[in-house]
Amino acid sequence: PSLASKKIPVKIEVLDHDDYELKFEHQTYSKNLVETSEIYTNFMSVKAKDNDCTNDGYACSYKLLNKYFEELDPFYPFKIDNQGQISSTRGLAKGENFEFVVRAFDCVSKQSFVNAIVSINV
């Protein structure tokens, strides 16, 4: 005769492969701004896309770095949000020029990233 056993919960884990590379829409971004004492809010948008991402195909987060790929000083005049929107943090003076790296992070592994160069002239 067959005997019934107790139900045992089974956990199934599916590993997601990172099939696509994270890529910026452009390798470099450039913007000319007019001197002002006001703050520029979301004046530039940078986007990195990855078809593996759960964030509608876009990178999950962005970070600003200097040309040596080090984190910028907290008083740097620009910041970026997780949607890739760049804003100034202070007024800008005529003749100021800035060049920095934007690093985008992959949603799947969060260890995978790609960089783009941003140049801003006032």
mmCIF file with all atom_site columns, C-alpha atoms in Angstrom:
data_model
loop_
_atom_site.group_PDB
_atom_site.id
_atom_site.type_symbol
_atom_site.label_atom_id
_atom_site.label_alt_id
_atom_site.label_comp_id
_atom_site.label_asym_id
_atom_site.label_entity_id
_atom_site.label_seq_id
_atom_site.pdbx_PDB_ins_code
_atom_site.Cartn_x
_atom_site.Cartn_y
_atom_site.Cartn_z
_atom_site.occupancy
_atom_site.B_iso_or_equiv
_atom_site.pdbx_formal_charge
_atom_site.auth_seq_id
_atom_site.auth_comp_id
_atom_site.auth_asym_id
_atom_site.auth_atom_id
_atom_site.pdbx_PDB_model_num
ATOM 1   C CA . PRO A 1 1   ? 0.000  0.000  0.000   1.00 0.00 ? 1   PRO A CA 1
ATOM 2   C CA . SER A 1 2   ? 1.166  3.546  -0.673  1.00 0.00 ? 2   SER A CA 1
ATOM 3   C CA . LEU A 1 3   ? 1.707  5.855  2.263   1.00 0.00 ? 3   LEU A CA 1
ATOM 4   C CA . ALA A 1 4   ? 1.225  9.607  2.171   1.00 0.00 ? 4   ALA A CA 1
ATOM 5   C CA . SER A 1 5   ? 3.930  11.817 3.627   1.00 0.00 ? 5   SER A CA 1
ATOM 6   C CA . LYS A 1 6   ? 3.747  15.306 5.062   1.00 0.00 ? 6   LYS A CA 1
ATOM 7   C CA . LYS A 1 7   ? 3.990  18.239 2.686   1.00 0.00 ? 7   LYS A CA 1
ATOM 8   C CA . ILE A 1 8   ? 7.438  19.758 2.661   1.00 0.00 ? 8   ILE A CA 1
ATOM 9   C CA . PRO A 1 9   ? 8.010  23.318 1.412   1.00 0.00 ? 9   PRO A CA 1
ATOM 10  C CA . VAL A 1 10  ? 10.506 23.568 -1.437  1.00 0.00 ? 10  VAL A CA 1
ATOM 11  C CA . LYS A 1 11  ? 12.412 26.746 -2.202  1.00 0.00 ? 11  LYS A CA 1
ATOM 12  C CA . ILE A 1 12  ? 13.342 27.304 -5.856  1.00 0.00 ? 12  ILE A CA 1
ATOM 13  C CA . GLU A 1 13  ? 15.884 29.999 -6.611  1.00 0.00 ? 13  GLU A CA 1
ATOM 14  C CA . VAL A 1 14  ? 16.278 31.293 -10.165 1.00 0.00 ? 14  VAL A CA 1
ATOM 15  C CA . LEU A 1 15  ? 19.552 32.954 -11.058 1.00 0.00 ? 15  LEU A CA 1
ATOM 16  C CA . ASP A 1 16  ? 19.212 35.844 -13.479 1.00 0.00 ? 16  ASP A CA 1
ATOM 17  C CA . HIS A 1 17  ? 21.932 36.117 -16.071 1.00 0.00 ? 17  HIS A CA 1
ATOM 18  C CA . ASP A 1 18  ? 23.277 39.517 -17.003 1.00 0.00 ? 18  ASP A CA 1
ATOM 19  C CA . ASP A 1 19  ? 22.776 39.117 -20.745 1.00 0.00 ? 19  ASP A CA 1
ATOM 20  C CA . TYR A 1 20  ? 23.077 42.776 -21.747 1.00 0.00 ? 20  TYR A CA 1
ATOM 21  C CA . GLU A 1 21  ? 25.724 45.374 -21.054 1.00 0.00 ? 21  GLU A CA 1
ATOM 22  C CA . LEU A 1 22  ? 24.890 48.693 -19.472 1.00 0.00 ? 22  LEU A CA 1
ATOM 23  C CA . LYS A 1 23  ? 25.457 51.488 -22.034 1.00 0.00 ? 23  LYS A CA 1
ATOM 24  C CA . PHE A 1 24  ? 25.081 55.252 -21.981 1.00 0.00 ? 24  PHE A CA 1
ATOM 25  C CA . GLU A 1 25  ? 23.038 56.813 -24.771 1.00 0.00 ? 25  GLU A CA 1
ATOM 26  C CA . HIS A 1 26  ? 26.139 58.984 -25.463 1.00 0.00 ? 26  HIS A CA 1
ATOM 27  C CA . GLN A 1 27  ? 29.784 58.529 -24.451 1.00 0.00 ? 27  GLN A CA 1
ATOM 28  C CA . THR A 1 28  ? 30.181 62.260 -23.776 1.00 0.00 ? 28  THR A CA 1
ATOM 29  C CA . TYR A 1 29  ? 27.743 64.959 -22.741 1.00 0.00 ? 29  TYR A CA 1
ATOM 30  C CA . SER A 1 30  ? 28.326 68.700 -23.051 1.00 0.00 ? 30  SER A CA 1
ATOM 31  C CA . LYS A 1 31  ? 26.378 71.746 -21.920 1.00 0.00 ? 31  LYS A CA 1
ATOM 32  C CA . ASN A 1 32  ? 26.885 75.509 -22.034 1.00 0.00 ? 32  ASN A CA 1
ATOM 33  C CA . LEU A 1 33  ? 25.275 77.390 -19.142 1.00 0.00 ? 33  LEU A CA 1
ATOM 34  C CA . VAL A 1 34  ? 24.766 81.113 -18.571 1.00 0.00 ? 34  VAL A CA 1
ATOM 35  C CA . GLU A 1 35  ? 26.313 82.750 -15.508 1.00 0.00 ? 35  GLU A CA 1
ATOM 36  C CA . THR A 1 36  ? 23.783 82.992 -12.682 1.00 0.00 ? 36  THR A CA 1
ATOM 37  C CA . SER A 1 37  ? 23.530 83.188 -8.928  1.00 0.00 ? 37  SER A CA 1
ATOM 38  C CA . GLU A 1 38  ? 20.540 80.830 -9.134  1.00 0.00 ? 38  GLU A CA 1
ATOM 39  C CA . ILE A 1 39  ? 20.685 77.027 -9.002  1.00 0.00 ? 39  ILE A CA 1
ATOM 40  C CA . TYR A 1 40  ? 20.120 75.092 -12.214 1.00 0.00 ? 40  TYR A CA 1
ATOM 41  C CA . THR A 1 41  ? 17.669 72.271 -11.468 1.00 0.00 ? 41  THR A CA 1
ATOM 42  C CA . ASN A 1 42  ? 17.722 69.189 -13.723 1.00 0.00 ? 42  ASN A CA 1
ATOM 43  C CA . PHE A 1 43  ? 19.452 71.060 -16.534 1.00 0.00 ? 43  PHE A CA 1
ATOM 44  C CA . MET A 1 44  ? 20.946 67.897 -18.047 1.00 0.00 ? 44  MET A CA 1
ATOM 45  C CA . SER A 1 45  ? 19.830 64.302 -18.240 1.00 0.00 ? 45  SER A CA 1
ATOM 46  C CA . VAL A 1 46  ? 22.218 61.401 -18.765 1.00 0.00 ? 46  VAL A CA 1
ATOM 47  C CA . LYS A 1 47  ? 20.809 57.939 -19.367 1.00 0.00 ? 47  LYS A CA 1
ATOM 48  C CA . ALA A 1 48  ? 22.373 54.498 -19.316 1.00 0.00 ? 48  ALA A CA 1
ATOM 49  C CA . LYS A 1 49  ? 20.263 51.614 -20.577 1.00 0.00 ? 49  LYS A CA 1
ATOM 50  C CA . ASP A 1 50  ? 20.432 47.904 -19.837 1.00 0.00 ? 50  ASP A CA 1
ATOM 51  C CA . ASN A 1 51  ? 17.779 45.504 -21.076 1.00 0.00 ? 51  ASN A CA 1
ATOM 52  C CA . ASP A 1 52  ? 18.357 43.341 -17.972 1.00 0.00 ? 52  ASP A CA 1
ATOM 53  C CA . CYS A 1 53  ? 17.401 46.177 -15.638 1.00 0.00 ? 53  CYS A CA 1
ATOM 54  C CA . THR A 1 54  ? 14.149 46.076 -13.759 1.00 0.00 ? 54  THR A CA 1
ATOM 55  C CA . ASN A 1 55  ? 14.024 49.878 -13.721 1.00 0.00 ? 55  ASN A CA 1
ATOM 56  C CA . ASP A 1 56  ? 12.271 50.142 -17.132 1.00 0.00 ? 56  ASP A CA 1
ATOM 57  C CA . GLY A 1 57  ? 15.573 49.187 -18.731 1.00 0.00 ? 57  GLY A CA 1
ATOM 58  C CA . TYR A 1 58  ? 17.560 52.076 -17.231 1.00 0.00 ? 58  TYR A CA 1
ATOM 59  C CA . ALA A 1 59  ? 20.399 52.110 -14.714 1.00 0.00 ? 59  ALA A CA 1
ATOM 60  C CA . CYS A 1 60  ? 19.390 52.016 -11.046 1.00 0.00 ? 60  CYS A CA 1
ATOM 61  C CA . SER A 1 61  ? 21.725 54.741 -9.825  1.00 0.00 ? 61  SER A CA 1
ATOM 62  C CA . TYR A 1 62  ? 24.346 57.254 -10.909 1.00 0.00 ? 62  TYR A CA 1
ATOM 63  C CA . LYS A 1 63  ? 27.362 58.790 -9.205  1.00 0.00 ? 63  LYS A CA 1
ATOM 64  C CA . LEU A 1 64  ? 29.652 61.725 -10.065 1.00 0.00 ? 64  LEU A CA 1
ATOM 65  C CA . LEU A 1 65  ? 33.405 61.084 -10.057 1.00 0.00 ? 65  LEU A CA 1
ATOM 66  C CA . ASN A 1 66  ? 36.517 63.075 -10.946 1.00 0.00 ? 66  ASN A CA 1
ATOM 67  C CA . LYS A 1 67  ? 38.735 62.198 -13.927 1.00 0.00 ? 67  LYS A CA 1
ATOM 68  C CA . TYR A 1 68  ? 40.664 59.748 -11.714 1.00 0.00 ? 68  TYR A CA 1
ATOM 69  C CA . PHE A 1 69  ? 37.392 57.885 -10.936 1.00 0.00 ? 69  PHE A CA 1
ATOM 70  C CA . GLU A 1 70  ? 37.404 59.074 -7.322  1.00 0.00 ? 70  GLU A CA 1
ATOM 71  C CA . GLU A 1 71  ? 34.371 60.460 -5.521  1.00 0.00 ? 71  GLU A CA 1
ATOM 72  C CA . LEU A 1 72  ? 33.985 64.221 -5.807  1.00 0.00 ? 72  LEU A CA 1
ATOM 73  C CA . ASP A 1 73  ? 34.289 66.658 -2.938  1.00 0.00 ? 73  ASP A CA 1
ATOM 74  C CA . PRO A 1 74  ? 30.910 67.063 -1.156  1.00 0.00 ? 74  PRO A CA 1
ATOM 75  C CA . PHE A 1 75  ? 31.031 70.776 -2.039  1.00 0.00 ? 75  PHE A CA 1
ATOM 76  C CA . TYR A 1 76  ? 31.344 70.116 -5.782  1.00 0.00 ? 76  TYR A CA 1
ATOM 77  C CA . PRO A 1 77  ? 28.935 72.442 -7.629  1.00 0.00 ? 77  PRO A CA 1
ATOM 78  C CA . PHE A 1 78  ? 26.924 69.620 -9.260  1.00 0.00 ? 78  PHE A CA 1
ATOM 79  C CA . LYS A 1 79  ? 24.911 66.626 -8.106  1.00 0.00 ? 79  LYS A CA 1
ATOM 80  C CA . ILE A 1 80  ? 23.044 63.785 -9.826  1.00 0.00 ? 80  ILE A CA 1
ATOM 81  C CA . ASP A 1 81  ? 19.938 61.867 -8.809  1.00 0.00 ? 81  ASP A CA 1
ATOM 82  C CA . ASN A 1 82  ? 19.084 58.197 -9.412  1.00 0.00 ? 82  ASN A CA 1
ATOM 83  C CA . GLN A 1 83  ? 17.254 59.076 -12.643 1.00 0.00 ? 83  GLN A CA 1
ATOM 84  C CA . GLY A 1 84  ? 20.382 60.684 -14.160 1.00 0.00 ? 84  GLY A CA 1
ATOM 85  C CA . GLN A 1 85  ? 19.240 64.315 -13.712 1.00 0.00 ? 85  GLN A CA 1
ATOM 86  C CA . ILE A 1 86  ? 22.135 66.716 -13.096 1.00 0.00 ? 86  ILE A CA 1
ATOM 87  C CA . SER A 1 87  ? 21.593 69.926 -11.100 1.00 0.00 ? 87  SER A CA 1
ATOM 88  C CA . SER A 1 88  ? 23.918 72.622 -9.812  1.00 0.00 ? 88  SER A CA 1
ATOM 89  C CA . THR A 1 89  ? 24.318 73.123 -6.077  1.00 0.00 ? 89  THR A CA 1
ATOM 90  C CA . ARG A 1 90  ? 25.372 76.780 -6.260  1.00 0.00 ? 90  ARG A CA 1
ATOM 91  C CA . GLY A 1 91  ? 25.454 79.720 -8.631  1.00 0.00 ? 91  GLY A CA 1
ATOM 92  C CA . LEU A 1 92  ? 27.945 79.565 -11.507 1.00 0.00 ? 92  LEU A CA 1
ATOM 93  C CA . ALA A 1 93  ? 30.382 82.263 -12.664 1.00 0.00 ? 93  ALA A CA 1
ATOM 94  C CA . LYS A 1 94  ? 31.353 83.132 -16.212 1.00 0.00 ? 94  LYS A CA 1
ATOM 95  C CA . GLY A 1 95  ? 34.526 81.342 -17.297 1.00 0.00 ? 95  GLY A CA 1
ATOM 96  C CA . GLU A 1 96  ? 34.079 78.333 -15.028 1.00 0.00 ? 96  GLU A CA 1
ATOM 97  C CA . ASN A 1 97  ? 34.604 75.010 -16.783 1.00 0.00 ? 97  ASN A CA 1
ATOM 98  C CA . PHE A 1 98  ? 33.924 71.597 -15.333 1.00 0.00 ? 98  PHE A CA 1
ATOM 99  C CA . GLU A 1 99  ? 34.650 68.093 -16.524 1.00 0.00 ? 99  GLU A CA 1
ATOM 100 C CA . PHE A 1 100 ? 33.634 65.029 -14.554 1.00 0.00 ? 100 PHE A CA 1
ATOM 101 C CA . VAL A 1 101 ? 32.670 61.392 -14.947 1.00 0.00 ? 101 VAL A CA 1
ATOM 102 C CA . VAL A 1 102 ? 29.168 60.023 -14.485 1.00 0.00 ? 102 VAL A CA 1
ATOM 103 C CA . ARG A 1 103 ? 29.112 56.376 -13.427 1.00 0.00 ? 103 ARG A CA 1
ATOM 104 C CA . ALA A 1 104 ? 25.897 54.392 -13.942 1.00 0.00 ? 104 ALA A CA 1
ATOM 105 C CA . PHE A 1 105 ? 25.224 51.217 -11.980 1.00 0.00 ? 105 PHE A CA 1
ATOM 106 C CA . ASP A 1 106 ? 23.475 48.096 -13.253 1.00 0.00 ? 106 ASP A CA 1
ATOM 107 C CA . CYS A 1 107 ? 20.307 47.001 -11.431 1.00 0.00 ? 107 CYS A CA 1
ATOM 108 C CA . VAL A 1 108 ? 21.004 43.276 -11.674 1.00 0.00 ? 108 VAL A CA 1
ATOM 109 C CA . SER A 1 109 ? 24.443 42.895 -10.121 1.00 0.00 ? 109 SER A CA 1
ATOM 110 C CA . LYS A 1 110 ? 24.947 46.408 -8.737  1.00 0.00 ? 110 LYS A CA 1
ATOM 111 C CA . GLN A 1 111 ? 28.653 45.712 -9.281  1.00 0.00 ? 111 GLN A CA 1
ATOM 112 C CA . SER A 1 112 ? 28.533 46.314 -13.015 1.00 0.00 ? 112 SER A CA 1
ATOM 113 C CA . PHE A 1 113 ? 28.920 49.908 -14.140 1.00 0.00 ? 113 PHE A CA 1
ATOM 114 C CA . VAL A 1 114 ? 29.751 52.121 -17.107 1.00 0.00 ? 114 VAL A CA 1
ATOM 115 C CA . ASN A 1 115 ? 31.168 55.660 -17.324 1.00 0.00 ? 115 ASN A CA 1
ATOM 116 C CA . ALA A 1 116 ? 30.508 58.739 -19.456 1.00 0.00 ? 116 ALA A CA 1
ATOM 117 C CA . ILE A 1 117 ? 32.279 62.121 -19.543 1.00 0.00 ? 117 ILE A CA 1
ATOM 118 C CA . VAL A 1 118 ? 30.395 65.364 -18.872 1.00 0.00 ? 118 VAL A CA 1
ATOM 119 C CA . SER A 1 119 ? 31.732 68.819 -19.775 1.00 0.00 ? 119 SER A CA 1
ATOM 120 C CA . ILE A 1 120 ? 30.069 72.024 -18.601 1.00 0.00 ? 120 ILE A CA 1
ATOM 121 C CA . ASN A 1 121 ? 31.123 75.515 -19.700 1.00 0.00 ? 121 ASN A CA 1
ATOM 122 C CA . VAL A 1 122 ? 29.758 78.706 -18.160 1.00 0.00 ? 122 VAL A CA 1
#
